[in-house]
Short mmCIF file of N, CA and C in Angstrom, two decimals:
data_model
loop_
_atom_site.label_atom_id
_atom_site.label_comp_id
_atom_site.label_asym_id
_atom_site.label_seq_id
_atom_site.Cartn_x
_atom_site.Cartn_y
_atom_site.Cartn_z
N MET A 1 8.18 -22.67 -16.27
CA MET A 1 9.45 -22.46 -15.91
C MET A 1 10.40 -22.56 -16.57
N PHE A 2 11.36 -21.35 -16.77
CA PHE A 2 12.39 -21.37 -17.75
C PHE A 2 13.89 -21.40 -17.59
N ILE A 3 14.48 -22.16 -17.75
CA ILE A 3 15.58 -21.72 -17.39
C ILE A 3 17.13 -21.08 -17.92
N SER A 4 17.73 -19.91 -17.64
CA SER A 4 18.37 -19.14 -18.57
C SER A 4 19.11 -19.57 -18.38
N ASN A 5 20.30 -19.57 -18.95
CA ASN A 5 22.10 -19.67 -18.17
C ASN A 5 22.82 -19.04 -18.81
N SER A 6 22.66 -17.52 -19.48
CA SER A 6 23.35 -16.74 -19.62
C SER A 6 22.20 -15.22 -19.94
N VAL A 7 23.30 -14.64 -19.96
CA VAL A 7 22.46 -12.80 -19.73
C VAL A 7 21.75 -12.92 -21.63
N GLU A 8 22.38 -13.52 -22.25
CA GLU A 8 21.91 -13.44 -24.14
C GLU A 8 20.66 -14.47 -23.60
N GLU A 9 19.83 -15.35 -23.07
CA GLU A 9 19.37 -15.85 -23.00
C GLU A 9 18.05 -15.63 -22.34
N THR A 10 17.92 -14.73 -21.41
CA THR A 10 17.48 -13.90 -20.47
C THR A 10 16.68 -12.74 -21.50
N ILE A 11 17.97 -12.00 -22.15
CA ILE A 11 17.21 -10.75 -23.14
C ILE A 11 16.34 -11.79 -23.75
N ALA A 12 16.58 -12.93 -24.62
CA ALA A 12 16.12 -13.35 -26.08
C ALA A 12 14.60 -13.89 -25.03
N ALA A 13 14.83 -14.03 -24.24
CA ALA A 13 13.08 -14.57 -23.51
C ALA A 13 12.47 -13.01 -23.58
N GLY A 14 12.92 -12.08 -22.92
CA GLY A 14 12.41 -10.47 -22.97
C GLY A 14 12.17 -10.41 -24.07
N ARG A 15 12.75 -10.70 -25.06
CA ARG A 15 12.78 -10.46 -26.87
C ARG A 15 11.15 -11.09 -27.07
N GLU A 16 10.72 -12.22 -26.92
CA GLU A 16 9.76 -12.85 -26.92
C GLU A 16 8.30 -12.35 -25.88
N ALA A 17 8.38 -12.38 -24.72
CA ALA A 17 7.37 -11.41 -24.28
C ALA A 17 7.12 -9.54 -24.62
N GLY A 18 8.03 -9.60 -25.45
CA GLY A 18 7.66 -8.18 -26.51
C GLY A 18 7.15 -7.89 -27.26
N ARG A 19 7.68 -9.44 -27.84
CA ARG A 19 6.76 -9.35 -29.24
C ARG A 19 5.53 -9.50 -29.57
N ALA A 20 4.65 -10.83 -28.07
CA ALA A 20 3.77 -10.85 -27.84
C ALA A 20 2.86 -9.50 -27.16
N ALA A 21 3.50 -8.88 -26.70
CA ALA A 21 3.04 -7.34 -25.67
C ALA A 21 1.99 -6.48 -26.98
N ARG A 22 1.26 -6.38 -26.35
CA ARG A 22 0.05 -5.47 -26.87
C ARG A 22 -0.52 -3.92 -26.21
N ALA A 23 -0.69 -3.17 -26.61
CA ALA A 23 -1.15 -1.77 -26.09
C ALA A 23 -2.19 -2.06 -24.50
N GLY A 24 -1.57 -1.90 -23.59
CA GLY A 24 -2.36 -1.71 -21.71
C GLY A 24 -1.83 -2.85 -21.12
N ASP A 25 -1.16 -4.32 -21.90
CA ASP A 25 -0.64 -5.08 -21.28
C ASP A 25 0.57 -4.24 -20.15
N VAL A 26 0.36 -5.54 -18.99
CA VAL A 26 1.61 -5.01 -17.96
C VAL A 26 2.25 -6.47 -17.72
N LEU A 27 3.21 -6.55 -17.46
CA LEU A 27 4.78 -7.40 -16.72
C LEU A 27 4.94 -6.44 -15.75
N ALA A 28 4.57 -7.94 -15.06
CA ALA A 28 4.63 -7.33 -13.23
C ALA A 28 6.37 -8.50 -12.89
N LEU A 29 7.35 -7.85 -12.78
CA LEU A 29 8.47 -8.46 -12.79
C LEU A 29 9.01 -8.92 -11.48
N VAL A 30 9.52 -9.73 -10.15
CA VAL A 30 9.75 -9.79 -9.28
C VAL A 30 11.00 -11.48 -9.20
N GLY A 31 11.49 -10.22 -8.28
CA GLY A 31 13.11 -11.03 -7.99
C GLY A 31 14.39 -10.02 -7.20
N ASP A 32 15.19 -10.95 -6.66
CA ASP A 32 16.41 -10.20 -6.06
C ASP A 32 17.12 -9.55 -7.30
N LEU A 33 17.50 -8.44 -6.42
CA LEU A 33 18.86 -7.44 -7.02
C LEU A 33 19.47 -8.35 -7.91
N GLY A 34 19.92 -8.09 -9.05
CA GLY A 34 20.80 -9.08 -9.77
C GLY A 34 19.94 -10.22 -10.66
N ALA A 35 18.94 -10.20 -10.68
CA ALA A 35 18.07 -12.03 -10.46
C ALA A 35 17.67 -11.54 -12.15
N GLY A 36 17.72 -10.48 -13.15
CA GLY A 36 17.76 -10.97 -14.39
C GLY A 36 16.58 -9.83 -15.32
N LYS A 37 16.04 -9.03 -14.26
CA LYS A 37 15.02 -7.96 -14.63
C LYS A 37 14.64 -7.10 -15.48
N THR A 38 16.11 -6.18 -15.25
CA THR A 38 16.65 -5.53 -16.20
C THR A 38 17.03 -5.58 -17.44
N GLN A 39 18.12 -7.11 -17.19
CA GLN A 39 18.45 -8.15 -18.65
C GLN A 39 17.05 -8.28 -20.01
N PHE A 40 15.83 -8.88 -19.02
CA PHE A 40 14.55 -9.31 -19.72
C PHE A 40 13.84 -7.96 -19.78
N VAL A 41 14.05 -6.82 -19.55
CA VAL A 41 13.34 -5.73 -20.21
C VAL A 41 14.23 -5.05 -21.52
N LYS A 42 15.69 -5.42 -21.15
CA LYS A 42 16.51 -5.07 -22.65
C LYS A 42 16.26 -6.10 -23.51
N GLY A 43 15.36 -7.27 -23.33
CA GLY A 43 14.80 -8.25 -24.54
C GLY A 43 13.49 -7.59 -24.50
N VAL A 44 12.80 -7.32 -23.81
CA VAL A 44 11.58 -6.70 -24.30
C VAL A 44 11.30 -5.31 -25.31
N ALA A 45 11.79 -4.88 -25.01
CA ALA A 45 12.70 -3.33 -25.55
C ALA A 45 12.86 -4.03 -27.53
N ALA A 46 13.79 -5.12 -27.27
CA ALA A 46 13.74 -5.45 -28.64
C ALA A 46 12.86 -5.68 -29.28
N GLY A 47 12.21 -6.86 -28.92
CA GLY A 47 11.09 -7.38 -29.71
C GLY A 47 9.68 -6.34 -29.53
N ILE A 48 10.15 -5.14 -28.97
CA ILE A 48 8.91 -4.08 -29.25
C ILE A 48 9.26 -3.17 -30.91
N GLY A 49 10.43 -3.66 -30.70
CA GLY A 49 11.45 -2.96 -32.02
C GLY A 49 12.06 -1.49 -31.53
N THR A 50 12.13 -0.99 -30.06
CA THR A 50 12.58 -0.01 -29.84
C THR A 50 14.63 0.03 -30.00
N LEU A 51 14.50 1.07 -30.43
CA LEU A 51 16.28 1.36 -30.17
C LEU A 51 17.05 1.79 -29.25
N ALA A 52 15.94 2.14 -28.53
CA ALA A 52 16.49 2.97 -26.98
C ALA A 52 17.35 1.95 -26.44
N GLU A 53 18.40 2.88 -25.37
CA GLU A 53 19.31 2.31 -24.50
C GLU A 53 18.73 1.41 -23.37
N VAL A 54 18.33 0.51 -22.68
CA VAL A 54 17.55 -0.19 -21.77
C VAL A 54 18.40 0.02 -20.09
N THR A 55 18.25 0.67 -19.09
CA THR A 55 18.82 1.19 -18.54
C THR A 55 18.03 0.47 -16.87
N SER A 56 18.11 0.40 -15.79
CA SER A 56 17.24 0.14 -14.70
C SER A 56 16.74 1.45 -14.19
N PRO A 57 15.83 2.05 -13.59
CA PRO A 57 15.25 3.24 -13.58
C PRO A 57 14.82 2.90 -12.36
N THR A 58 16.09 2.52 -11.43
CA THR A 58 15.75 2.42 -10.04
C THR A 58 15.95 3.92 -9.23
N PHE A 59 16.68 4.93 -9.82
CA PHE A 59 16.72 6.32 -9.06
C PHE A 59 15.80 6.90 -10.39
N THR A 60 15.14 6.49 -10.96
CA THR A 60 14.60 7.74 -11.85
C THR A 60 13.35 7.37 -11.71
N LEU A 61 12.66 5.82 -11.29
CA LEU A 61 11.53 5.34 -10.88
C LEU A 61 10.88 5.08 -12.16
N ILE A 62 11.54 5.95 -13.09
CA ILE A 62 10.35 5.16 -14.58
C ILE A 62 11.19 5.68 -15.68
N HIS A 63 11.31 4.67 -16.82
CA HIS A 63 12.33 5.18 -17.80
C HIS A 63 10.99 5.15 -19.13
N GLU A 64 10.99 5.43 -20.22
CA GLU A 64 9.92 5.85 -21.37
C GLU A 64 11.14 5.35 -22.43
N TYR A 65 10.28 4.38 -23.22
CA TYR A 65 11.06 4.25 -24.25
C TYR A 65 10.04 4.19 -25.27
N SER A 66 10.33 4.94 -25.92
CA SER A 66 9.70 5.13 -27.47
C SER A 66 10.22 4.95 -29.03
N GLY A 67 9.85 4.70 -29.84
CA GLY A 67 10.18 4.32 -31.28
C GLY A 67 10.14 2.62 -32.25
N GLY A 68 9.77 1.72 -30.98
CA GLY A 68 9.47 0.68 -31.53
C GLY A 68 7.68 0.71 -31.76
N ARG A 69 7.43 -0.08 -31.57
CA ARG A 69 5.29 -0.47 -32.40
C ARG A 69 4.63 -0.20 -30.95
N LEU A 70 5.18 0.12 -29.93
CA LEU A 70 4.17 0.73 -28.78
C LEU A 70 5.41 0.95 -27.68
N PRO A 71 4.93 2.51 -26.76
CA PRO A 71 6.20 2.89 -26.00
C PRO A 71 5.74 1.88 -24.54
N ILE A 72 7.25 1.67 -24.22
CA ILE A 72 7.07 0.75 -23.31
C ILE A 72 7.49 2.22 -21.67
N TYR A 73 7.03 1.84 -21.04
CA TYR A 73 6.55 2.77 -19.07
C TYR A 73 7.77 1.35 -18.29
N HIS A 74 8.59 1.89 -18.00
CA HIS A 74 9.82 0.95 -17.68
C HIS A 74 9.47 1.21 -16.10
N PHE A 75 9.07 0.96 -15.17
CA PHE A 75 8.77 1.24 -13.15
C PHE A 75 9.87 0.57 -12.81
N ASP A 76 10.08 1.01 -11.27
CA ASP A 76 11.24 0.26 -10.41
C ASP A 76 10.28 1.42 -9.35
N PHE A 77 9.60 0.15 -8.40
CA PHE A 77 8.96 0.39 -7.54
C PHE A 77 10.37 0.00 -6.16
N HIS A 78 11.29 -0.02 -6.74
CA HIS A 78 12.07 -1.02 -5.22
C HIS A 78 12.49 0.27 -4.05
N ARG A 79 12.37 1.65 -4.15
CA ARG A 79 13.12 2.50 -3.50
C ARG A 79 11.31 3.75 -3.25
N LEU A 80 10.22 2.92 -3.57
CA LEU A 80 9.37 3.65 -3.11
C LEU A 80 9.05 3.43 -1.99
N GLU A 81 7.92 4.71 -0.61
CA GLU A 81 8.13 3.98 0.22
C GLU A 81 6.56 3.26 0.40
N ASN A 82 5.80 3.70 -0.25
CA ASN A 82 4.43 3.59 -0.48
C ASN A 82 3.87 3.70 -1.59
N SER A 83 2.11 2.98 -1.50
CA SER A 83 1.54 3.10 -2.68
C SER A 83 1.36 4.52 -3.34
N GLN A 84 1.11 5.35 -2.24
CA GLN A 84 0.78 6.72 -2.43
C GLN A 84 2.24 7.46 -3.94
N ALA A 85 3.26 6.85 -3.55
CA ALA A 85 4.44 7.33 -4.30
C ALA A 85 4.34 7.02 -5.40
N VAL A 86 3.92 5.55 -5.36
CA VAL A 86 3.48 4.85 -6.85
C VAL A 86 2.61 5.98 -7.72
N LEU A 87 1.36 5.81 -6.83
CA LEU A 87 0.54 6.80 -8.15
C LEU A 87 0.35 8.67 -7.98
N GLN A 88 1.67 9.07 -7.12
CA GLN A 88 2.28 10.18 -7.48
C GLN A 88 2.83 10.22 -8.61
N LEU A 89 3.81 9.10 -9.19
CA LEU A 89 4.11 9.16 -10.78
C LEU A 89 3.56 9.47 -11.78
N GLY A 90 2.15 9.16 -11.85
CA GLY A 90 1.42 9.02 -12.49
C GLY A 90 0.64 7.36 -13.28
N PHE A 91 1.05 6.48 -12.02
CA PHE A 91 1.15 5.06 -12.94
C PHE A 91 -0.33 4.92 -13.92
N ASP A 92 -1.49 5.53 -12.57
CA ASP A 92 -2.51 4.78 -13.93
C ASP A 92 -2.68 5.69 -15.12
N ASP A 93 -1.36 6.53 -15.46
CA ASP A 93 -1.93 6.93 -17.16
C ASP A 93 -1.21 6.50 -17.92
N TYR A 94 -0.55 5.53 -17.26
CA TYR A 94 0.68 4.90 -18.52
C TYR A 94 -0.24 3.58 -18.73
N ARG A 95 -1.28 3.82 -19.83
CA ARG A 95 -2.17 2.56 -19.88
C ARG A 95 -1.82 2.17 -21.76
N ASP A 96 -1.47 3.26 -22.45
CA ASP A 96 -1.46 3.26 -24.30
C ASP A 96 -0.40 2.75 -24.34
N GLY A 97 0.88 2.41 -23.71
CA GLY A 97 1.82 1.47 -24.34
C GLY A 97 1.83 0.00 -22.96
N LEU A 98 3.14 -0.46 -23.71
CA LEU A 98 3.37 -1.79 -22.31
C LEU A 98 3.83 -1.21 -21.05
N SER A 99 3.84 -1.22 -19.78
CA SER A 99 4.16 -1.35 -18.52
C SER A 99 4.82 -2.17 -18.67
N VAL A 100 5.80 -2.01 -17.77
CA VAL A 100 7.34 -3.39 -17.25
C VAL A 100 7.56 -2.58 -16.06
N ILE A 101 6.98 -3.52 -14.82
CA ILE A 101 7.61 -2.89 -13.15
C ILE A 101 7.90 -3.83 -13.06
N GLU A 102 9.73 -3.72 -12.55
CA GLU A 102 10.51 -4.59 -11.81
C GLU A 102 9.88 -3.61 -10.36
N TRP A 103 10.05 -4.63 -9.33
CA TRP A 103 9.54 -4.91 -7.66
C TRP A 103 8.28 -4.48 -7.96
N ALA A 104 7.42 -5.41 -8.96
CA ALA A 104 6.37 -5.44 -8.23
C ALA A 104 5.34 -5.50 -7.41
N ASP A 105 6.02 -6.71 -6.25
CA ASP A 105 5.17 -7.33 -5.73
C ASP A 105 5.57 -6.17 -4.11
N LYS A 106 5.90 -5.03 -4.42
CA LYS A 106 6.12 -4.44 -3.15
C LYS A 106 4.99 -3.53 -2.70
N PHE A 107 4.09 -3.06 -4.41
CA PHE A 107 3.29 -3.34 -4.24
C PHE A 107 1.70 -3.59 -5.18
N PRO A 108 1.29 -5.00 -4.65
CA PRO A 108 0.54 -5.82 -5.48
C PRO A 108 -0.63 -4.89 -5.88
N GLU A 109 -1.46 -4.56 -4.72
CA GLU A 109 -2.87 -4.06 -4.45
C GLU A 109 -2.59 -2.44 -6.06
N LEU A 110 -1.91 -2.45 -6.26
CA LEU A 110 -1.26 -1.61 -7.39
C LEU A 110 -1.97 -2.74 -8.85
N ILE A 111 -1.58 -3.60 -9.04
CA ILE A 111 -0.64 -4.50 -10.49
C ILE A 111 -2.59 -4.48 -10.70
N PRO A 112 -2.74 -4.26 -11.70
CA PRO A 112 -3.84 -4.59 -12.78
C PRO A 112 -4.11 -6.28 -12.65
N SER A 113 -5.58 -6.78 -12.36
CA SER A 113 -5.74 -8.33 -12.04
C SER A 113 -5.15 -9.05 -13.47
N THR A 114 -5.00 -8.22 -14.82
CA THR A 114 -4.52 -9.01 -15.96
C THR A 114 -3.10 -8.42 -16.01
N ALA A 115 -2.23 -8.53 -15.05
CA ALA A 115 -1.12 -8.75 -15.58
C ALA A 115 0.17 -9.63 -15.45
N GLN A 116 0.46 -9.59 -16.34
CA GLN A 116 1.54 -11.42 -16.71
C GLN A 116 2.62 -11.20 -15.24
N TRP A 117 2.33 -11.96 -14.09
CA TRP A 117 3.45 -11.83 -13.34
C TRP A 117 5.00 -13.11 -13.71
N ILE A 118 5.97 -12.68 -13.51
CA ILE A 118 7.59 -13.10 -13.93
C ILE A 118 7.99 -12.75 -12.65
N SER A 119 8.38 -14.22 -12.20
CA SER A 119 9.60 -14.18 -11.46
C SER A 119 11.12 -13.97 -12.01
N PHE A 120 12.32 -14.30 -11.13
CA PHE A 120 13.89 -14.05 -11.62
C PHE A 120 13.85 -14.83 -10.41
N GLU A 121 14.58 -15.51 -10.43
CA GLU A 121 15.50 -16.08 -9.57
C GLU A 121 16.76 -16.97 -9.94
N MET A 122 18.04 -16.66 -9.00
CA MET A 122 19.49 -16.82 -9.09
C MET A 122 19.18 -18.50 -9.22
N LYS A 123 19.93 -19.24 -9.85
CA LYS A 123 20.16 -20.66 -9.64
C LYS A 123 21.62 -20.69 -9.60
N ASN A 124 22.41 -19.97 -10.12
CA ASN A 124 23.84 -19.40 -9.46
C ASN A 124 24.46 -18.49 -10.23
N GLU A 125 25.70 -18.23 -10.69
CA GLU A 125 26.05 -17.24 -10.81
C GLU A 125 25.57 -16.69 -12.13
N ASN A 126 25.59 -17.33 -13.37
CA ASN A 126 24.64 -17.30 -14.35
C ASN A 126 23.46 -17.28 -14.80
N ALA A 127 23.16 -18.60 -14.27
CA ALA A 127 22.08 -19.28 -14.49
C ALA A 127 20.65 -18.49 -13.56
N ARG A 128 19.27 -18.64 -14.55
CA ARG A 128 18.55 -17.73 -14.12
C ARG A 128 17.43 -18.55 -13.97
N ILE A 129 15.99 -19.30 -12.73
CA ILE A 129 14.52 -19.75 -13.01
C ILE A 129 13.57 -18.46 -13.27
N ILE A 130 13.26 -18.56 -14.86
CA ILE A 130 11.98 -17.29 -15.19
C ILE A 130 10.76 -18.27 -14.90
N LYS A 131 10.03 -17.96 -13.98
CA LYS A 131 8.63 -18.47 -13.93
C LYS A 131 7.74 -17.32 -14.09
N THR A 132 6.33 -17.63 -14.92
CA THR A 132 5.23 -16.66 -15.17
C THR A 132 4.03 -17.36 -14.98
N GLY A 133 3.59 -16.18 -13.99
CA GLY A 133 1.88 -16.98 -14.09
C GLY A 133 2.04 -17.26 -12.54
N LEU A 134 2.55 -16.01 -11.52
CA LEU A 134 2.47 -16.34 -10.16
C LEU A 134 0.93 -16.56 -9.26
#
């Protein structure tokens, strides 16, 4: 468990995860709206070495970031209705880089058993509790 006291600390935690990431890894993110998931992904992208601008894929469902040592596939399952919709995105085809999935708990049956689960909880306006290995 890690307590982030600012956006900058959440991004720094993501940066560490990005530095450790390898091709084929999956980060399964869980947490309410505004809990820090996308800020964490900004750090992951920085840790991979991409200069791409990271934004929430809530309405586009997936963003691809290149330019770093691995491609990053940033999914958002929040607006998807069922697991079939996830599969129609080509979810199983994104294995050559790092997959980062917001709202991964919506379809846990699709998440590989090797995924690293990370939860985000709002402690107060600025602080977030970040837990790994759910």
